[in-house]
Every structure is written in C-alpha cells, then in structure tokens.
Amino acid sequence: MKKALKKLMGLAGVAALAGSLATATVSAQEKTTVTLWTGGSDNVRMVFEELEKAFDNSSYGELYDLEVEFILSGSGAQGLRDRLVAATLAGETGTNYDIIELGADDIPSYTTDMTVDEMFVPVDTALVPNLERVDAQVAENAEYLAPYRGTTVVLAYDEERVENVPTTADELYTWIKENPGRFAYNTPGSGGAGSSFVVTAVYNFLDEAALTSSDEANMEQWDQGFALLEELHPFLYQSGGSTVYPNKNQGTLDLLIDQQVDMIPAWADMAISQINQGILPETTKIAQIDPGFTGSLNAFAIPTIGSNVEGAHAVMDFMLTDEAQQILLDNMAAIPLVDSSSFDSPNSSLLEGLDVTNFRRSSLGELGGLLNERWDNEIGTLQ
C-alpha cells in the first residue's frame, strides 16, 4: 500500500509539472533536448548513463530528451567550472549548459567574477514539486540549488583487527590514543573524508545549527576543536618517525587496504563501492559514531546561458522520484533525500547499521575553506 501511495504521489508530481509547463506547448513528437553536465570517476559516469535512460523512459521523457555530458576526472580535460565560467564571461547564450551538477557549497567558486544572478537561474519550486519531499538544507544560495543526493563519512575498519569499534566521538578519540599509529585521516583540503573528521572534531563543541551556517562569528568557537586535533596528532599514522596525513580520500583507503592502519574516516559510498569491487577486503566494515561525522549534499543548478530552463526543472524533479533515488542508492550507495523506508537495495547489507535518517549534514559555505586554511597552518605544520 505504501509503495502504491508513493507511486501515485510521484505520478501526481509529474502531472503537476506537466500542467505547469503547459505554456511550453511541447508535444511528444516535438521533444526538446535538455543537457546535463557533470563529472567524476567512471562509476559515476555509469550511474548517470542509467539515470539518463530512466528519465527518457519515464513520463518526463515524453516532453524532453535528456543528454548527459560527462567530464571524466583525471582525463586532463578542462573542468566544468572553468568551461561554464569562461562561456558566461564571454557572453555566450543559448548554449547546451542547461543544468549542471555541483556540490551544495560550490556556488562561490563559480561566482568570483560575477554575481550569482549572472551565473545561475533561481529554481522555480512550482516546477519541481518533488522538492517538497526533501528534508535537506544548504547554508548559502539555497534558492539556486535543488539537492538530490547525499553521502556521509563513516568509520571504515577491518573487523579482523578491530575488536571494540567506537560508537561515539569520545570513544573514537580514546581508541586513537590507545592504538597509536593505527588511525589516519587525509588532509582536509585534499578530500571530504579528512575534512569531515576535522569539521566534526571542531563543531562538536558548537551548537548543531552551526553545521549549516556560514556565520563568521562561529570561527571564534573553533579553539577547543583545534586543541583536540593537536592532542590527537602524535597518535596518528606515522612514517619515518613523523605523523603523516595522506593525500586525498583514496590515500587513507590505500593505507587500510595495505593494513598499515586499522581504521579511517571514509565516504560511505566510496567504501561500499570498493568493497563491492574487491578493492577493499571483505572484512572491511563501516560504522557510525554519535555525534556522527558530517556529510555533504550534491545538487543541480541552472546556468543562465542554457537554452532549456523548463527541461532543466523537469530533470531536477525526476531526480527526486523514487525511481531515480533507488538508482542512486543501488549503484553508488548515495543516501536518499526522500523517504526511503520502502526501498530494497543490494547495498542494504553493507548499509546495515548505518541509519540514513540520522544523516548529519554540513554546509559551511566559505567557512569551510577558512577552516582548512587554519588546519594547514596549525595542524599540518606540527612535527
């Protein structure tokens, strides 16, 4: 009954969207193309290929034909941000930059040389009825963003080498001290897992609301957290007699694979994907702590230089349907932003014990960069 009800709700949302777009007078025979730009690793590309097919086979596909332009990480190709900014500054119009995927905190990096209104179109929530299903907040520029997936950082550990898995932040810090050299986190500026470890250590001393605030006044309350990070420093992974902070999220995963450490903070989706691929051993497990590590939101935005604003809104709405959210959960262990209580996923066993309803979001805006800068100056330079 619940599934049927959700399906009816989803169909109602499609009907509402179609009604709102009636002025476009687009028939099934006169479909227009909407182009979505995104990037990342090859597994992300495959997920978007599946999402593209699902969109085109859905009711939304009766009005629009979705095409995904994917920029593969490490390919040497110019990044999406640089391409879009250059095209906008050049005054291009009517381009195929109809909709882009980005991190919920990424808009400031797109708008260093122009205003947000010059770069992005505000989201018309009337054209994205499924946004009402989303319980997610971003700190800045919310009117330009449609969040569609989340992920969170968890503890990844080898169950054969860790007997008592920490369940709280305080227990984790005690475990690190009692097991010197067996824990590592990457530099916060090189990857989100290390950044989450730092943010959590600092912001556990602040009110929870600070995690989704860009108020610079919060910087005055960072001292306790940085004192904790300094206290933990000598107990972390070492090489050549000195504490080493790996580079990038994969750097700590590689240490876990090579059994040089027993426990790390890692993105849930990265850990699950590498367990499924056999890169991480089957003995790798993930766990949450309380208060939990922070996560992030990925979102869609509509550039002003695109040519299909209505189609971009349709893509946003589709990505929040049960069908799309299930694809994201199944294929990249993305945390759904809609009620997923009825979802049945092959990742369920790996996610067992990970309560997605307690997904702890972090959206600090420009404070995130300032936090990383302070870490570089005060923690990264410690001997």
Coordinates of C-alpha atoms in Angstrom, one line a residue:
M1 CA 0.0 0.0 0.0
K2 CA 2.8 2.4 0.9
K3 CA 4.6 1.7 -2.4
A4 CA 1.4 2.3 -4.3
L5 CA 0.7 5.5 -2.4
K6 CA 4.3 6.8 -3.2
K7 CA 3.8 5.8 -6.8
L8 CA 0.6 7.8 -7.0
M9 CA 2.3 10.7 -5.4
G10 CA 5.1 10.6 -7.9
L11 CA 2.6 10.5 -10.8
A12 CA 0.8 13.4 -9.2
G13 CA 4.0 15.3 -9.2
V14 CA 4.6 14.5 -12.9
A15 CA 1.1 15.7 -13.7
A16 CA 1.6 18.9 -11.7
L17 CA 4.8 19.5 -13.6
A18 CA 3.3 18.9 -16.9
G19 CA 0.4 21.3 -16.1
S20 CA 2.9 24.0 -15.1
L21 CA 4.7 23.6 -18.3
A22 CA 1.6 23.7 -20.5
T23 CA 2.6 27.1 -21.9
A24 CA 5.6 25.4 -23.5
T25 CA 3.2 23.6 -25.8
V26 CA 5.6 20.7 -26.3
S27 CA 4.2 17.5 -27.7
A28 CA 5.6 14.1 -27.6
Q29 CA 6.6 14.4 -31.3
E30 CA 8.3 17.7 -30.7
K31 CA 10.5 16.8 -27.7
T32 CA 13.3 19.2 -26.8
T33 CA 16.7 18.2 -25.6
V34 CA 17.9 19.1 -22.1
T35 CA 21.6 18.7 -21.5
L36 CA 23.0 17.9 -18.1
W37 CA 26.7 18.4 -17.3
T38 CA 28.5 16.5 -14.6
G39 CA 31.8 14.7 -13.9
G40 CA 33.7 12.4 -11.7
S41 CA 35.0 8.9 -11.8
D42 CA 33.9 6.2 -14.2
N43 CA 31.5 4.6 -11.8
V44 CA 29.7 8.0 -11.5
R45 CA 29.5 8.1 -15.3
M46 CA 27.8 4.7 -15.4
V47 CA 25.2 5.8 -12.9
F48 CA 24.3 8.9 -14.9
E49 CA 24.0 6.8 -18.0
E50 CA 21.4 4.7 -16.2
L51 CA 19.7 7.9 -14.9
E52 CA 19.6 9.2 -18.5
K53 CA 17.9 6.0 -19.7
A54 CA 15.4 6.1 -16.8
F55 CA 14.5 9.7 -17.5
D56 CA 13.9 9.1 -21.2
N57 CA 11.7 6.1 -20.4
S58 CA 9.7 8.0 -17.8
S59 CA 6.7 10.4 -18.2
Y60 CA 9.3 13.2 -18.2
G61 CA 10.8 11.7 -21.3
E62 CA 7.5 12.3 -23.1
L63 CA 8.4 16.0 -23.1
Y64 CA 12.2 16.1 -23.0
D65 CA 15.2 14.1 -24.2
L66 CA 18.0 14.0 -21.6
E67 CA 21.6 14.1 -22.8
V68 CA 24.4 13.8 -20.2
E69 CA 27.8 15.4 -20.9
F70 CA 30.3 13.8 -18.6
I71 CA 33.8 15.1 -17.8
L72 CA 36.0 12.2 -16.5
S73 CA 38.2 13.0 -13.6
G74 CA 41.9 12.8 -14.3
S75 CA 41.3 12.9 -18.1
G76 CA 43.2 16.2 -18.5
A77 CA 40.0 17.8 -19.9
Q78 CA 39.1 21.3 -18.8
G79 CA 36.8 21.2 -15.7
L80 CA 33.1 22.0 -15.8
R81 CA 33.5 25.1 -13.6
D82 CA 36.2 26.6 -15.9
R83 CA 34.2 25.9 -19.0
L84 CA 31.0 27.3 -17.7
V85 CA 32.6 30.5 -16.2
A86 CA 34.5 31.1 -19.4
A87 CA 31.4 30.7 -21.6
T88 CA 29.4 33.0 -19.3
L89 CA 32.1 35.7 -19.2
A90 CA 32.3 35.5 -23.0
G91 CA 28.6 36.4 -23.2
E92 CA 27.5 33.2 -24.8
T93 CA 23.8 32.5 -24.8
G94 CA 21.6 29.6 -25.9
T95 CA 24.2 27.0 -25.1
N96 CA 23.7 23.4 -24.1
Y97 CA 24.7 24.2 -20.5
D98 CA 21.1 23.6 -19.4
I99 CA 21.7 22.1 -16.0
I100 CA 24.8 21.2 -14.0
E101 CA 25.6 19.0 -11.0
L102 CA 27.8 20.5 -8.3
G103 CA 28.4 20.3 -4.6
A104 CA 26.0 22.3 -2.4
D105 CA 28.8 24.6 -1.3
D106 CA 30.4 25.1 -4.7
I107 CA 28.5 28.1 -6.0
P108 CA 31.0 30.7 -4.6
S109 CA 33.7 29.1 -6.7
Y110 CA 31.6 29.8 -9.8
T111 CA 30.9 33.4 -8.9
T112 CA 34.3 35.0 -8.2
D113 CA 34.0 37.3 -11.2
M114 CA 30.2 37.8 -11.4
T115 CA 27.1 37.8 -9.3
V116 CA 25.1 34.6 -8.6
D117 CA 22.2 36.0 -10.7
E118 CA 24.5 36.5 -13.6
M119 CA 25.6 32.8 -13.4
F120 CA 22.5 30.9 -12.3
V121 CA 18.8 31.0 -12.6
P122 CA 16.7 30.7 -9.4
V123 CA 14.9 27.4 -9.1
D124 CA 11.2 27.8 -9.7
T125 CA 9.9 25.4 -7.0
A126 CA 6.5 25.3 -8.6
L127 CA 8.2 23.4 -11.5
V128 CA 9.9 21.0 -9.0
P129 CA 7.1 19.7 -6.8
N130 CA 9.2 16.8 -5.6
L131 CA 11.4 19.3 -3.7
E132 CA 8.7 19.2 -1.0
R133 CA 9.8 15.6 -0.3
V134 CA 13.3 16.7 0.5
D135 CA 14.5 17.3 4.1
A136 CA 17.9 18.9 3.4
Q137 CA 19.3 22.3 4.0
V138 CA 22.2 24.2 2.4
A139 CA 23.9 27.2 4.1
E140 CA 24.0 29.5 1.1
N141 CA 22.4 30.1 -2.2
A142 CA 19.5 27.7 -1.5
E143 CA 17.3 29.5 -4.0
Y144 CA 19.6 28.4 -6.8
L145 CA 20.0 24.7 -5.8
A146 CA 18.0 21.5 -5.9
P147 CA 19.7 18.9 -3.7
Y148 CA 19.3 15.4 -5.0
R149 CA 21.7 13.1 -3.1
G150 CA 23.8 12.9 -0.1
T151 CA 26.6 10.9 1.4
T152 CA 28.2 10.8 4.7
V153 CA 31.6 10.0 6.2
V154 CA 31.7 6.8 8.4
L155 CA 34.3 4.8 10.2
A156 CA 35.8 2.2 7.8
Y157 CA 37.7 -0.6 9.6
D158 CA 38.9 -4.1 9.3
E159 CA 36.8 -6.3 11.6
E160 CA 39.6 -8.9 11.9
R161 CA 41.9 -6.2 13.5
V162 CA 39.4 -4.1 15.5
E163 CA 37.6 -5.8 18.4
N164 CA 35.9 -2.9 20.0
V165 CA 34.5 -0.5 17.4
P166 CA 34.0 3.0 18.8
T167 CA 30.3 4.1 18.9
T168 CA 30.8 7.7 20.0
A169 CA 33.2 10.5 19.1
D170 CA 34.8 10.4 22.5
E171 CA 35.3 6.6 22.3
L172 CA 37.0 7.1 18.9
Y173 CA 39.4 9.7 20.2
T174 CA 40.2 7.3 23.1
W175 CA 40.7 4.4 20.7
I176 CA 43.2 6.5 18.6
K177 CA 45.2 7.2 21.7
E178 CA 45.2 3.6 22.9
N179 CA 46.1 2.3 19.4
P180 CA 48.9 4.7 18.3
G181 CA 49.7 4.7 14.6
R182 CA 46.7 2.7 13.6
F183 CA 44.4 5.5 12.6
A184 CA 44.8 8.1 9.8
Y185 CA 42.8 10.9 8.2
N186 CA 43.7 12.7 5.0
T187 CA 44.5 16.4 4.8
P188 CA 41.1 18.2 4.9
G189 CA 41.9 20.3 1.8
S190 CA 42.5 17.2 -0.3
G191 CA 39.3 15.3 0.3
G192 CA 36.0 15.3 2.1
A193 CA 36.6 12.4 4.5
G194 CA 39.5 14.2 6.2
S195 CA 37.6 17.4 6.1
S196 CA 34.6 15.7 7.8
F197 CA 36.9 14.4 10.5
V198 CA 38.2 17.9 11.2
V199 CA 34.8 19.6 10.9
T200 CA 33.3 17.0 13.3
A201 CA 36.1 17.5 15.8
V202 CA 35.7 21.2 15.8
Y203 CA 32.0 21.6 15.5
N204 CA 31.1 19.1 18.2
F205 CA 32.0 21.9 20.6
L206 CA 29.4 24.2 18.9
D207 CA 25.6 24.2 18.6
E208 CA 24.3 21.8 16.0
A209 CA 22.9 24.7 14.0
A210 CA 26.4 25.9 13.3
L211 CA 27.0 23.0 10.9
T212 CA 24.7 24.6 8.3
S213 CA 25.7 28.2 8.9
S214 CA 28.3 30.4 7.2
D215 CA 28.3 33.0 10.0
E216 CA 31.9 34.0 10.5
A217 CA 31.2 34.6 14.2
N218 CA 31.4 30.8 14.6
M219 CA 35.1 31.0 14.0
E220 CA 35.6 32.4 17.5
Q221 CA 34.5 29.0 18.9
W222 CA 37.0 26.8 16.9
D223 CA 39.8 26.8 19.5
Q224 CA 38.6 23.8 21.5
G225 CA 38.4 21.7 18.4
F226 CA 41.8 22.6 17.2
A227 CA 43.2 21.8 20.6
L228 CA 41.7 18.3 20.3
L229 CA 43.2 17.9 16.8
E230 CA 46.6 18.9 18.2
E231 CA 46.2 16.4 21.0
L232 CA 45.5 13.6 18.6
H233 CA 48.3 14.5 16.2
P234 CA 51.1 12.3 17.8
F235 CA 48.9 9.2 17.9
L236 CA 48.1 9.1 14.2
Y237 CA 49.7 7.1 11.4
Q238 CA 53.4 7.6 11.2
S239 CA 56.1 7.1 8.6
G240 CA 59.8 7.7 9.3
G241 CA 59.0 8.7 12.8
S242 CA 56.7 11.5 11.9
T243 CA 52.9 11.8 11.7
V244 CA 51.7 11.6 8.1
Y245 CA 48.4 12.9 6.8
P246 CA 47.6 11.1 3.5
N247 CA 46.7 13.0 0.4
K248 CA 43.1 12.6 -0.8
N249 CA 40.3 10.3 0.3
Q250 CA 41.9 7.4 -1.5
G251 CA 45.1 7.9 0.4
T252 CA 43.6 6.7 3.6
L253 CA 41.7 3.9 1.9
D254 CA 45.1 2.7 0.5
L255 CA 46.5 2.6 4.0
L256 CA 43.6 0.5 5.1
I257 CA 44.0 -1.8 2.1
D258 CA 47.7 -2.3 2.8
Q259 CA 46.9 -2.9 6.5
Q260 CA 49.1 0.0 7.6
V261 CA 46.2 1.3 9.6
D262 CA 43.1 -0.4 11.0
M263 CA 40.6 2.3 10.9
I264 CA 39.9 5.5 8.9
P265 CA 37.2 8.0 8.2
A266 CA 35.8 7.3 4.7
W267 CA 32.9 8.3 2.5
A268 CA 30.3 5.6 2.8
D269 CA 29.7 5.4 -1.0
M270 CA 33.5 5.1 -1.7
A271 CA 34.0 2.4 0.9
I272 CA 30.9 0.4 -0.3
S273 CA 31.9 0.7 -3.9
Q274 CA 35.4 -0.6 -3.2
I275 CA 34.1 -3.4 -1.1
N276 CA 31.8 -4.5 -4.0
Q277 CA 34.7 -4.2 -6.4
G278 CA 37.0 -6.3 -4.2
I279 CA 39.5 -3.4 -3.8
L280 CA 38.8 -3.4 -0.1
P281 CA 38.8 -6.8 1.7
E282 CA 35.5 -8.4 2.6
T283 CA 36.5 -7.9 6.2
T284 CA 36.0 -4.1 5.8
K285 CA 33.0 -2.8 7.7
I286 CA 31.5 0.6 8.2
A287 CA 30.0 2.2 11.3
Q288 CA 28.6 5.4 12.5
I289 CA 29.6 7.3 15.6
D290 CA 27.5 9.6 17.7
P291 CA 27.6 12.5 17.1
G292 CA 28.1 11.4 13.6
F293 CA 30.7 12.5 11.0
T294 CA 29.3 15.1 8.6
G295 CA 28.3 14.5 5.1
S296 CA 27.6 16.6 2.0
L297 CA 24.9 17.3 -0.4
N298 CA 25.1 17.3 -4.2
A299 CA 22.7 19.4 -6.1
F300 CA 21.7 20.7 -9.5
A301 CA 21.8 24.3 -10.7
I302 CA 20.6 26.0 -13.9
P303 CA 23.1 28.3 -15.7
T304 CA 21.8 31.5 -17.2
I305 CA 23.4 30.7 -20.6
G306 CA 21.4 27.5 -21.1
S307 CA 18.6 27.0 -23.6
N308 CA 16.1 24.8 -21.9
V309 CA 15.1 26.1 -18.4
E310 CA 11.8 24.2 -18.4
G311 CA 13.6 20.9 -19.2
A312 CA 16.2 21.6 -16.5
H313 CA 13.4 21.9 -13.9
A314 CA 12.0 18.6 -15.2
V315 CA 15.4 16.9 -14.6
M316 CA 15.5 18.3 -11.1
D317 CA 12.1 16.9 -10.4
F318 CA 12.8 13.5 -11.9
M319 CA 16.0 13.1 -9.8
L320 CA 13.8 13.2 -6.6
T321 CA 11.5 10.5 -7.7
D322 CA 11.6 7.1 -6.0
E323 CA 13.0 5.6 -9.2
A324 CA 15.9 7.9 -9.5
Q325 CA 16.7 7.8 -5.8
Q326 CA 16.7 4.0 -5.9
I327 CA 19.2 4.0 -8.8
L328 CA 21.5 6.3 -6.9
L329 CA 21.3 4.1 -3.8
D330 CA 21.8 0.9 -5.7
N331 CA 24.7 2.0 -7.8
M332 CA 26.7 4.5 -5.8
A333 CA 25.4 4.0 -2.2
A334 CA 24.1 7.6 -2.3
I335 CA 22.0 8.5 0.7
P336 CA 18.4 9.2 -0.5
L337 CA 17.0 12.7 0.3
V338 CA 13.4 11.4 0.2
D339 CA 11.7 8.8 2.4
S340 CA 13.4 5.5 1.5
S341 CA 11.8 3.3 4.1
S342 CA 10.3 1.1 1.3
F343 CA 13.5 0.9 -0.8
D344 CA 15.0 -2.6 -1.2
S345 CA 18.7 -2.2 -2.3
P346 CA 21.5 -4.6 -2.9
N347 CA 23.6 -2.3 -0.7
S348 CA 21.3 -2.9 2.3
S349 CA 23.6 -5.4 4.0
L350 CA 26.6 -3.1 3.7
L351 CA 24.5 -0.2 4.9
E352 CA 23.2 -2.3 7.8
G353 CA 23.7 -0.3 11.0
L354 CA 24.0 3.0 9.1
D355 CA 20.9 5.0 10.0
V356 CA 20.3 7.2 7.0
T357 CA 17.6 9.1 8.9
N358 CA 20.4 10.5 11.1
F359 CA 22.4 11.8 8.2
R360 CA 24.3 14.7 9.7
R361 CA 24.7 17.5 7.1
S362 CA 27.4 20.1 6.9
S363 CA 27.2 23.2 4.8
L364 CA 29.6 25.9 5.9
G365 CA 29.9 28.0 2.8
E366 CA 33.2 29.9 2.7
L367 CA 34.0 28.9 6.3
G368 CA 35.0 25.5 5.0
G369 CA 37.9 27.0 3.2
L370 CA 38.9 29.1 6.2
L371 CA 38.8 26.0 8.4
N372 CA 41.1 24.1 6.1
E373 CA 43.4 27.0 5.9
R374 CA 43.7 27.1 9.7
W375 CA 44.3 23.4 9.8
D376 CA 47.1 23.8 7.3
N377 CA 48.7 26.5 9.4
E378 CA 48.3 24.9 12.8
I379 CA 48.0 21.1 12.5
G380 CA 49.6 20.3 9.2
T381 CA 52.8 22.0 10.3
L382 CA 53.2 20.1 13.5
Q383 CA 56.2 17.9 13.9

